[in-house]
C-alpha atoms as a printed R data frame, in Angstrom:
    type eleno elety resid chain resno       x       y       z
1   ATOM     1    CA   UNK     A     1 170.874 133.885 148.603
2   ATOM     2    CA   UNK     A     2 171.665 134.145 152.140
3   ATOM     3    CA   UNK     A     3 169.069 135.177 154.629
4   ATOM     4    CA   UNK     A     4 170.574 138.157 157.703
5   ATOM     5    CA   UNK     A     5 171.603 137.640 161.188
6   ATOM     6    CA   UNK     A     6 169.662 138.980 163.190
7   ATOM     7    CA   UNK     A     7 170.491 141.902 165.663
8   ATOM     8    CA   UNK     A     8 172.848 139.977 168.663
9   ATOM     9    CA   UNK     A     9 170.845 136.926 168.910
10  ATOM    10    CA   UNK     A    10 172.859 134.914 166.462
11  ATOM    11    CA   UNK     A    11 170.119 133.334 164.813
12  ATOM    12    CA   UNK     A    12 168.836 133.879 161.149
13  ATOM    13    CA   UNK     A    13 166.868 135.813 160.235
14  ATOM    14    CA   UNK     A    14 163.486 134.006 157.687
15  ATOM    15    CA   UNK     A    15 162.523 137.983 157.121
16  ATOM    16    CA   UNK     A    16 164.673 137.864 153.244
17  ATOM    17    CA   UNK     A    17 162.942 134.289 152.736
18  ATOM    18    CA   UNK     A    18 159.520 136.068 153.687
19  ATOM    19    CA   UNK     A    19 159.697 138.544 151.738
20  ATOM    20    CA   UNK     A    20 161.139 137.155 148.703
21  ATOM    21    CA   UNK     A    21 157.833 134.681 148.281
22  ATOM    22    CA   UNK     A    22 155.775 137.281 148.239
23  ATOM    23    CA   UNK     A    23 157.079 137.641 144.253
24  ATOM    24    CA   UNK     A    24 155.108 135.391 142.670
25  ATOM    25    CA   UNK     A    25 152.120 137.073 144.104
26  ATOM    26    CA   UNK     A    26 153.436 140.559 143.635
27  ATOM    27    CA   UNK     A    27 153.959 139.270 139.576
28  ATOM    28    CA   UNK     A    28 150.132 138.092 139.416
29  ATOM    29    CA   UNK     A    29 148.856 140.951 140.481
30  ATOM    30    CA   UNK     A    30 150.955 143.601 138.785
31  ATOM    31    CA   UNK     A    31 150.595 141.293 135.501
32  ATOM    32    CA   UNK     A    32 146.628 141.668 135.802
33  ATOM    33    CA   UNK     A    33 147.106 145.410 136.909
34  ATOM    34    CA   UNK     A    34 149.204 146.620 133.621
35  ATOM    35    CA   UNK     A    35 148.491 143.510 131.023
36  ATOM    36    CA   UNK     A    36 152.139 143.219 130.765
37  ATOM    37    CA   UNK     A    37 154.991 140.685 131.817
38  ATOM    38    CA   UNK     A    38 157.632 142.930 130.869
39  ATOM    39    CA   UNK     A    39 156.043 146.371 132.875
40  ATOM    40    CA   UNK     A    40 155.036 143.533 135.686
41  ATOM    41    CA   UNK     A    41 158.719 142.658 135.997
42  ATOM    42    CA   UNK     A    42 159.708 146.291 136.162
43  ATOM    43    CA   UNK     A    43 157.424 146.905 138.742
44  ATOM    44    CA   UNK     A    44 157.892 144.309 141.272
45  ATOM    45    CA   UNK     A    45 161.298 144.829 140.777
46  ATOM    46    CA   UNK     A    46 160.990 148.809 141.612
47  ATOM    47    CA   UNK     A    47 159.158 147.571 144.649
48  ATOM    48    CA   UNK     A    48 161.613 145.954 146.238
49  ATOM    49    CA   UNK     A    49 164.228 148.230 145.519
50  ATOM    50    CA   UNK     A    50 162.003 150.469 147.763
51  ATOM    51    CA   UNK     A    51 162.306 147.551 150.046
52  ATOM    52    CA   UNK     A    52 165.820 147.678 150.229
53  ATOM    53    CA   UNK     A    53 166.240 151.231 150.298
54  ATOM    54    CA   UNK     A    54 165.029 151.321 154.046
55  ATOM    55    CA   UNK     A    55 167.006 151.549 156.848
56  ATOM    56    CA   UNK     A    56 166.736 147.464 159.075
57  ATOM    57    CA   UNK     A    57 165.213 149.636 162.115
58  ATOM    58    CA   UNK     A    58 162.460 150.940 159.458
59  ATOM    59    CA   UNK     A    59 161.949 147.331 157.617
60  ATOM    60    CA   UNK     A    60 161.652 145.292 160.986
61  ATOM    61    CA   UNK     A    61 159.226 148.497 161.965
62  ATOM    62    CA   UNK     A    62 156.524 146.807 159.749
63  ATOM    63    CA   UNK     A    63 154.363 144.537 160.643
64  ATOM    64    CA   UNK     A    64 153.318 142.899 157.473
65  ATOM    65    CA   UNK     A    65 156.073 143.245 154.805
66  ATOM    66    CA   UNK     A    66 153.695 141.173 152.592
67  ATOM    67    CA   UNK     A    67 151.045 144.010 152.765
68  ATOM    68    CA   UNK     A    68 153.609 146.985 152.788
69  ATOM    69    CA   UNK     A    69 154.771 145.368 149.280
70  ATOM    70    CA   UNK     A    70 151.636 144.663 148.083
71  ATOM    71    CA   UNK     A    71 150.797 148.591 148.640
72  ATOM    72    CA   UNK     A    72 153.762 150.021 147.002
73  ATOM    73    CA   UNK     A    73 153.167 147.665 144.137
74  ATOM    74    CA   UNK     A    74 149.606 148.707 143.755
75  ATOM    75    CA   UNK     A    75 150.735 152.454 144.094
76  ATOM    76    CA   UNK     A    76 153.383 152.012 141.365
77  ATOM    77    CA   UNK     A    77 150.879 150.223 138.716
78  ATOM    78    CA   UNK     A    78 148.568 152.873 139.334
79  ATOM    79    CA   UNK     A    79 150.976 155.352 138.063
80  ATOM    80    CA   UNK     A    80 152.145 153.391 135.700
81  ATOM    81    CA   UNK     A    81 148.769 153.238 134.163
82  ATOM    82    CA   UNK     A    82 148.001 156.167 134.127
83  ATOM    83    CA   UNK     A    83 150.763 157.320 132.156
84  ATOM    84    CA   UNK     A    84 150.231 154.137 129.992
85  ATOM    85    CA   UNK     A    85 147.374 156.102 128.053
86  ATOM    86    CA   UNK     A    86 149.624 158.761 126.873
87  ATOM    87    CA   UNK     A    87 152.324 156.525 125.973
88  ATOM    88    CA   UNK     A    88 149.105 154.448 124.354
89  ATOM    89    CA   UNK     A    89 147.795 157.070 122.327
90  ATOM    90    CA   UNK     A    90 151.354 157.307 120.196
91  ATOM    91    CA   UNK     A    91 151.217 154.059 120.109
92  ATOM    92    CA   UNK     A    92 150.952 152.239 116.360
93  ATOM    93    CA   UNK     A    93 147.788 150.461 115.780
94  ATOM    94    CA   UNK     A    94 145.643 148.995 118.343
95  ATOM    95    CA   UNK     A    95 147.237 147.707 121.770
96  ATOM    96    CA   UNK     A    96 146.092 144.146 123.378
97  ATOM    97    CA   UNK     A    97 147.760 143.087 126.520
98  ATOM    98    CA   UNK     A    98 150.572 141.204 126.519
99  ATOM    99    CA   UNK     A    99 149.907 137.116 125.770
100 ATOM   100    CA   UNK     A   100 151.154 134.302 128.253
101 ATOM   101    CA   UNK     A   101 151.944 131.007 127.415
102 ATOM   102    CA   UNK     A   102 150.641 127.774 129.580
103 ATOM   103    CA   UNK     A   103 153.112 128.224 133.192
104 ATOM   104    CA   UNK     A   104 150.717 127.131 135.924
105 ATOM   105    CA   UNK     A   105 152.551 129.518 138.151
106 ATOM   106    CA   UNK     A   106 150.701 132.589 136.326
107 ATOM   107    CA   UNK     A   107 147.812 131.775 137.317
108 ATOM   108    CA   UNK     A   108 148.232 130.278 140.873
109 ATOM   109    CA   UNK     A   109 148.736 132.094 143.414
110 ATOM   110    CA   UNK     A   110 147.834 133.111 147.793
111 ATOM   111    CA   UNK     A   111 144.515 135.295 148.378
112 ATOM   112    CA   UNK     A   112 144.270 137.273 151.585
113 ATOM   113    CA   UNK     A   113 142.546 139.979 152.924
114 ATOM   114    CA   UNK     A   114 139.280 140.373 154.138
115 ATOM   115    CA   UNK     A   115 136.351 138.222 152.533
116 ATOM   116    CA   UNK     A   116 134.434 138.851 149.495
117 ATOM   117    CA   UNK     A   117 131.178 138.086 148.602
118 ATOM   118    CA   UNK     A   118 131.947 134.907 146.050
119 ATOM   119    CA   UNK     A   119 129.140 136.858 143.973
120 ATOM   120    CA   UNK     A   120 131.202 139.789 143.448
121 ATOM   121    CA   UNK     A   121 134.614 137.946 142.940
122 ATOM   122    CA   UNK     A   122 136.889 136.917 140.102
123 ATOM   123    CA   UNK     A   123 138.786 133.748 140.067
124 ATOM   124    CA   UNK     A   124 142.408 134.193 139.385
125 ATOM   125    CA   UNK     A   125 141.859 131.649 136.923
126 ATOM   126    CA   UNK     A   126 139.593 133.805 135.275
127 ATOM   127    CA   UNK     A   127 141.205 137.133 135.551
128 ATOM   128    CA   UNK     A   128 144.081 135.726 133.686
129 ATOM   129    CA   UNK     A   129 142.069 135.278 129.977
130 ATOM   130    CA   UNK     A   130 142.962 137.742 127.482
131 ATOM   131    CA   UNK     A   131 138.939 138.370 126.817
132 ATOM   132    CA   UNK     A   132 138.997 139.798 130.696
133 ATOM   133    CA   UNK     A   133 142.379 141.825 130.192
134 ATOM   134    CA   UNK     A   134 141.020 143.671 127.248
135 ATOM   135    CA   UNK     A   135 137.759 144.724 128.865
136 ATOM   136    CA   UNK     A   136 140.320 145.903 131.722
137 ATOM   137    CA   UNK     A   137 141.799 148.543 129.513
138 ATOM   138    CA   UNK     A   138 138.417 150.172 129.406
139 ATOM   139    CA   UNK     A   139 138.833 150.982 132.706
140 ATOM   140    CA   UNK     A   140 140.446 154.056 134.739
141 ATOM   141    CA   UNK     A   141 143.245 152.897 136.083
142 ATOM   142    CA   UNK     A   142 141.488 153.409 139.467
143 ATOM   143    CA   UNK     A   143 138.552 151.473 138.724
144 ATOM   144    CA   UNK     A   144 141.354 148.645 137.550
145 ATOM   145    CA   UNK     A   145 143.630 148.756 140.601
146 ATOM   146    CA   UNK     A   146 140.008 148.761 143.139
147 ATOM   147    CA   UNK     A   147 138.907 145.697 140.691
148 ATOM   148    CA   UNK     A   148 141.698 143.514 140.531
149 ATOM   149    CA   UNK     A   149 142.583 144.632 144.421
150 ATOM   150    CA   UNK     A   150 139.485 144.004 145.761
151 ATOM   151    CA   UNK     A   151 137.562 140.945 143.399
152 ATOM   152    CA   UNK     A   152 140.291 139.117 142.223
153 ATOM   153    CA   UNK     A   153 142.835 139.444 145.611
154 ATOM   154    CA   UNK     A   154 140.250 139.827 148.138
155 ATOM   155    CA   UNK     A   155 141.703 143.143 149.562
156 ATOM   156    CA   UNK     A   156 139.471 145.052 152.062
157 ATOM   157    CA   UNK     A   157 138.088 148.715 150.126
158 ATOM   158    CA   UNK     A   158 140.622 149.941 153.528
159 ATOM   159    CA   UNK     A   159 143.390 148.301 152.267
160 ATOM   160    CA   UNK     A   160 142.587 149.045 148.728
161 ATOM   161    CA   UNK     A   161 142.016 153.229 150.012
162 ATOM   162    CA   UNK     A   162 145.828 152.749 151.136
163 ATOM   163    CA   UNK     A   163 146.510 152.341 147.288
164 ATOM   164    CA   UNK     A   164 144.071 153.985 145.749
165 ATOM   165    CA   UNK     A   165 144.194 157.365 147.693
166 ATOM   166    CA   UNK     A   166 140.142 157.206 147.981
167 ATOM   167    CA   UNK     A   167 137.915 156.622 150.802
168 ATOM   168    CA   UNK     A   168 137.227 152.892 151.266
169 ATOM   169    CA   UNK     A   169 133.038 154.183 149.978
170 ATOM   170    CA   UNK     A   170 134.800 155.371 146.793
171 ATOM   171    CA   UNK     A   171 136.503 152.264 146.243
172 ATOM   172    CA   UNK     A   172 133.818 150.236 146.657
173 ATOM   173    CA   UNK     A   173 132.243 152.523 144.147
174 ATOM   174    CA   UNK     A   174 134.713 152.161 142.079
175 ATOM   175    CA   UNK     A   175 135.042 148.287 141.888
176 ATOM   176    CA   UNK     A   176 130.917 148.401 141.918
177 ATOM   177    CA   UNK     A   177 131.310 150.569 138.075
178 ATOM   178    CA   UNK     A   178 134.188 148.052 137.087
179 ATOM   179    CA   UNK     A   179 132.634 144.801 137.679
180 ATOM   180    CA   UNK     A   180 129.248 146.050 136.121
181 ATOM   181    CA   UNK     A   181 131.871 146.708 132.592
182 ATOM   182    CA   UNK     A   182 132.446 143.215 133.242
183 ATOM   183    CA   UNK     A   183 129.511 141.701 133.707
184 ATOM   184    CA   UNK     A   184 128.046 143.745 130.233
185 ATOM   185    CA   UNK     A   185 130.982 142.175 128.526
186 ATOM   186    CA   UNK     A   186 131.032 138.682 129.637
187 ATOM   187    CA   UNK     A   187 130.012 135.995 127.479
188 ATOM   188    CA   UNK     A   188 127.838 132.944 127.831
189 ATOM   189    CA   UNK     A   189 129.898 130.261 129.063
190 ATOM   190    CA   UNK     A   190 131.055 128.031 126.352
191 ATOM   191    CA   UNK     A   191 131.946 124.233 127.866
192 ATOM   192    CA   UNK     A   192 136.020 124.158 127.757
193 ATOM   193    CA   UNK     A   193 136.098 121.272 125.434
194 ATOM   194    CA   UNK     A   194 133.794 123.231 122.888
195 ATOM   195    CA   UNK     A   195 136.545 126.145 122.919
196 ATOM   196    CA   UNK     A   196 139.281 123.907 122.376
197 ATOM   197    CA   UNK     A   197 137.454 121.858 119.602
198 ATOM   198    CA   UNK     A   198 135.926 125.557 117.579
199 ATOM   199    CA   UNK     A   199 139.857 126.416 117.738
200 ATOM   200    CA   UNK     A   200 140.886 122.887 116.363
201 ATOM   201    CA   UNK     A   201 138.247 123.090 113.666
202 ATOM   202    CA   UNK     A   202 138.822 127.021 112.869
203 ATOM   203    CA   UNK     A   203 142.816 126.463 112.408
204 ATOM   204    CA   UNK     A   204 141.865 122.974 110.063
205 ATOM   205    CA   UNK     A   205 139.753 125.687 108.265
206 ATOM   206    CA   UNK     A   206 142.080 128.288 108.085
207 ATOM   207    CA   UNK     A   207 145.084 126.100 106.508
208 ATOM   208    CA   UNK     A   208 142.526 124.609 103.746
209 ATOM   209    CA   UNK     A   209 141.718 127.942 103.103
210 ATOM   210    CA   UNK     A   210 137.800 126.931 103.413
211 ATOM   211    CA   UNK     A   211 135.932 130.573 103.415
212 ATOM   212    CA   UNK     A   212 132.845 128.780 104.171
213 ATOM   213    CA   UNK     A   213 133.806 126.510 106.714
214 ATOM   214    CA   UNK     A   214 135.517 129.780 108.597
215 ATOM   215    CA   UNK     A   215 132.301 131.831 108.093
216 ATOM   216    CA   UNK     A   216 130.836 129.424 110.226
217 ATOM   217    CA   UNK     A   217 132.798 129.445 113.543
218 ATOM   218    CA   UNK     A   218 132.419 132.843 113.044
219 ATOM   219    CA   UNK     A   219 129.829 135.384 114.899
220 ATOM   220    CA   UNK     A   220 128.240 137.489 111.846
221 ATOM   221    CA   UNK     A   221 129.487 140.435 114.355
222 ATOM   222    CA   UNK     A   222 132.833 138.888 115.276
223 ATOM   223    CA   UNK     A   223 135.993 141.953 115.414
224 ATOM   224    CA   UNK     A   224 139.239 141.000 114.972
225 ATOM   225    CA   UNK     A   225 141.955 142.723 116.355
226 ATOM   226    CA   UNK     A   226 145.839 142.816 115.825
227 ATOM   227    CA   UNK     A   227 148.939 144.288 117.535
228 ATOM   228    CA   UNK     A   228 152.242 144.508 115.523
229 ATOM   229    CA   UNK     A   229 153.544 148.151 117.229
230 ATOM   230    CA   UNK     A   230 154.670 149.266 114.735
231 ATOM   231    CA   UNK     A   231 157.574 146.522 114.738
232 ATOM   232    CA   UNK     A   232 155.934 143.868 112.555
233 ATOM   233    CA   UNK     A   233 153.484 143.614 109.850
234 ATOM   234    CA   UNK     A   234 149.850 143.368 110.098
235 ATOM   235    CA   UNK     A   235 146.426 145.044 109.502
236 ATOM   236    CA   UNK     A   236 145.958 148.616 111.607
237 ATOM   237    CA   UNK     A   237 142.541 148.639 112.336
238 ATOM   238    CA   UNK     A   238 139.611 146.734 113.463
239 ATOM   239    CA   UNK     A   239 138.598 144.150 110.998
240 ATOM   240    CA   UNK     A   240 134.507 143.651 111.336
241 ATOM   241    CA   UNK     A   241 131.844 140.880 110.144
242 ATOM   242    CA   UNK     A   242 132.602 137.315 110.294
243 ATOM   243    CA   UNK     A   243 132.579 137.078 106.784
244 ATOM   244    CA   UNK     A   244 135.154 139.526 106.091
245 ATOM   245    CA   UNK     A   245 137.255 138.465 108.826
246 ATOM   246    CA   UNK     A   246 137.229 134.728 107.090
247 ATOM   247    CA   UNK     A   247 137.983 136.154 103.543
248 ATOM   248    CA   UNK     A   248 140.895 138.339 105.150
249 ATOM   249    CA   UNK     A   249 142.233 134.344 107.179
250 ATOM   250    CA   UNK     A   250 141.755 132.704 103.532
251 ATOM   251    CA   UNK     A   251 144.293 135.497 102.018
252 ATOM   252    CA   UNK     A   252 146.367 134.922 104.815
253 ATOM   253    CA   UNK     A   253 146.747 131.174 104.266
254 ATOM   254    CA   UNK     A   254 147.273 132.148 100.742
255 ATOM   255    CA   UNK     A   255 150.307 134.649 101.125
256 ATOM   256    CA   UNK     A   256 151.774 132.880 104.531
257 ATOM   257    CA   UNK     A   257 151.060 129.795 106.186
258 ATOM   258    CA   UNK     A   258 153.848 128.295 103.468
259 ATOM   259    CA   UNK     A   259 156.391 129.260 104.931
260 ATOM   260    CA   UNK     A   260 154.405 128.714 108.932
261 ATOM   261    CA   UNK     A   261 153.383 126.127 111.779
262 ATOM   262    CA   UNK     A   262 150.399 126.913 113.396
263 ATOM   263    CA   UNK     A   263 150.122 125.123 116.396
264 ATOM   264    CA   UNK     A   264 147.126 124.385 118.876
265 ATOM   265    CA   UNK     A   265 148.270 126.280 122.345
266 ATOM   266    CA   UNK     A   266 147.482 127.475 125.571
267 ATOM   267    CA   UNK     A   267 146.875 131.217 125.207
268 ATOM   268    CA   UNK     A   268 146.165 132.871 128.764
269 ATOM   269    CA   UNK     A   269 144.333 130.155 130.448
270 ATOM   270    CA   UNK     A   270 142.331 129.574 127.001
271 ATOM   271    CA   UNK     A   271 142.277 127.676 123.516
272 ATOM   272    CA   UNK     A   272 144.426 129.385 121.496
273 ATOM   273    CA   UNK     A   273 146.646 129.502 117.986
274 ATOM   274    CA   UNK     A   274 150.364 130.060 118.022
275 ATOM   275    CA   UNK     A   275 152.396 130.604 114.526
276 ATOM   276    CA   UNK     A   276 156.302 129.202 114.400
277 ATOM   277    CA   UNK     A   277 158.883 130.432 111.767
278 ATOM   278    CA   UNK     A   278 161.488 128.445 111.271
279 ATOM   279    CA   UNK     A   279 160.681 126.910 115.468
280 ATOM   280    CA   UNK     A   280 159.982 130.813 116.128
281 ATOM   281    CA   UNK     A   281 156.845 132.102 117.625
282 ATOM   282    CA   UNK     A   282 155.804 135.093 115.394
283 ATOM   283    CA   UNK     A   283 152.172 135.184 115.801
284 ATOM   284    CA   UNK     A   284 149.922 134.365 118.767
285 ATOM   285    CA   UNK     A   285 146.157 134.105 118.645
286 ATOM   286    CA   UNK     A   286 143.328 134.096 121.103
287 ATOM   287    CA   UNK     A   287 139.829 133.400 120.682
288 ATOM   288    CA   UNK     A   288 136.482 135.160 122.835
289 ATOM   289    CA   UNK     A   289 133.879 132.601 122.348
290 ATOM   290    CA   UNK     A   290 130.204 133.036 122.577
291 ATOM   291    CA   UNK     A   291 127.482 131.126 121.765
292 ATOM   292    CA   UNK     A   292 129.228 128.405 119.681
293 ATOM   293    CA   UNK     A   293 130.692 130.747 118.059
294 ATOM   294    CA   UNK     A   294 134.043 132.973 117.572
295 ATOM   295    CA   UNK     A   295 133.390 136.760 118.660
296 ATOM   296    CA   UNK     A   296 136.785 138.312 119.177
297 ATOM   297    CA   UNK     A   297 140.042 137.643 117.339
298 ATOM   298    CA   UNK     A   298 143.077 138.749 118.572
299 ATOM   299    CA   UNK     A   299 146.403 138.923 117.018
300 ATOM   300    CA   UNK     A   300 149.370 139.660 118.720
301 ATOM   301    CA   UNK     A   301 153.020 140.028 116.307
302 ATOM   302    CA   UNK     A   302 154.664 142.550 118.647
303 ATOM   303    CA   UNK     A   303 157.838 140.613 119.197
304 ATOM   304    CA   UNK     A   304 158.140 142.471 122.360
305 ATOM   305    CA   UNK     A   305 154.772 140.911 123.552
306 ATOM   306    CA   UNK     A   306 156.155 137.195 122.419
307 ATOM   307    CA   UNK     A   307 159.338 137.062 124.659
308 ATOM   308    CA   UNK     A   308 157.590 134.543 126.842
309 ATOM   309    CA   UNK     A   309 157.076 132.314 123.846
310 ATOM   310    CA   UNK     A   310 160.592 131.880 122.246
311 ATOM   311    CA   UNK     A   311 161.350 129.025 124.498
312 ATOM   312    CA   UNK     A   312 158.019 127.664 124.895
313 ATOM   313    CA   UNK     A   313 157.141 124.695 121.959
């Protein structure tokens, strides 16, 4: 790719190189905005066709293309939510945001803005596990976009009122109502290693079909939660109760880890289970951890939702 001349001088133009870094970043944050690589993709792409649409005079009229992009981004994932939760409510059996494999460059990526209070911000690190993403989608879409805008990117409430199409007091109020959701949800911390070794032992129990041993790295509360979409087979609804949960993994192991690999992976940032047919990912689970103990299941077969996983071993 070629960067422009620009206008008489001879000289090229960095503007294409600038604005073409700003991807990464524009992918991070739409990712965390609609729990989707796919819709993410879409929408960063839609942005800078809007980009390119312009006339030169009007593109070299901005200031900060980072910041223009970053606002027509934010603008477009706000619609985009909201008509997620029609599309959402035809949609077959429970939805859980879309799972990403270990790639460093999902989680990394440049803050700016004005600063926030380190008490009221999310790491990006953070913002990426699937536990955080699911307590997301309890959100309206403008407490979500004021959230992830202001906590987790360290936007001003101004800049985030550019986006938002609220007074900067409303956003605030806004992220203020999100990050409480948050905070209610949040687990104790669990010790990384400890999440990584209740996975290990969980998947050892799981393939020796040990009910009892499963029981036990289970919360007597724990929910687990699948997503097929209609476009691969698995349970509907909600199951509930540790014990029931383990039963329902025993007859599992029974019926079809015979013909599968499960395999100890990176899911989101987090310990978590992937299962290969025939060196194809079919299934990938993540684990919410609390206490010692496994809370949250969930179980994502869309094969939409595993795209980023067919070349990742």
């Amino acid at each position: 790719m070629t960067t422009r001349s620009g206008p008489g001088n001879g000289r090229a133009d960095p503007g294409l190189d600038a604005i073409m870094s700003e991807r990464r970043q524009l992918i991070n944050l739409a990712y965390r905005l609609l729990g989707s690589l796919a819709e993410a993709e879409d929408a960063v792409q839609e942005t800078y066709a809007r980009w390119y649409a312009m006339p030169r005079r009007q593109q070299d009229a901005i200031e900060s293309p980072g910041a223009w992009l970053t606002t027509v981004a934010g603008r477009i994932c706000l619609n985009l939510l909201r008509s997620a939760r029609a599309r959402r409510e035809t949609y077959v059996g429970e939805w859980i945001p879309e799972p990403l494999p270990e790639r460093t460059e999902w989680i990394s990526g440049r803050t700016g803005g004005a600063p926030v209070d380190p008490a009221d911000r999310v790491t990006l690190d953070e913002s990426l596990n699937l536990a955080f993403l699911v307590v997301l989608e309890s959100m309206t879409p403008a407490e979500r976009v004021a959230f992830i805008l202001h906590d987790v990117f360290c936007h001003s409430f101004a800049e985030v009122a550019e986006i938002v199409g609220r007074t900067p007091a409303a956003c605030r109020q806004l992220a203020s109502s999100a990050r409480r959701r948050i905070r209610a949800a949040q687990p104790s911390a669990t010790p990384a290693a400890q999440r990584a070794g209740i996975v290990r032992d969980f998947r050892r129990a799981w393939e020796a079909k040990d009910i009892d041993a499963l029981i036990g790295l289970l919360d007597p509360g724990a929910t687990a939660v699948a997503d097929g979409g209609g476009r691969a087979a698995t349970f509907l609804h909600p199951i509930e109760g540790g014990e029931q949960i383990a039963r329902t993994w025993a007859d599992l192991a029974g019926r079809r880890l015979g013909t599968m690999t499960l395999l100890e992976r990176t899911v989101n940032g987090q310990p978590g289970l992937v299962a290969q047919q025939d060196g194809v990912t079919v299934t990938v689970y993540a684990f919410g951890i609390a206490n010692g103990r496994i809370k949250h299941i969930w179980v994502i077969r869309n094969p939409e939702k595993l795209r980023s996983w067919t070349t990742t071993t």
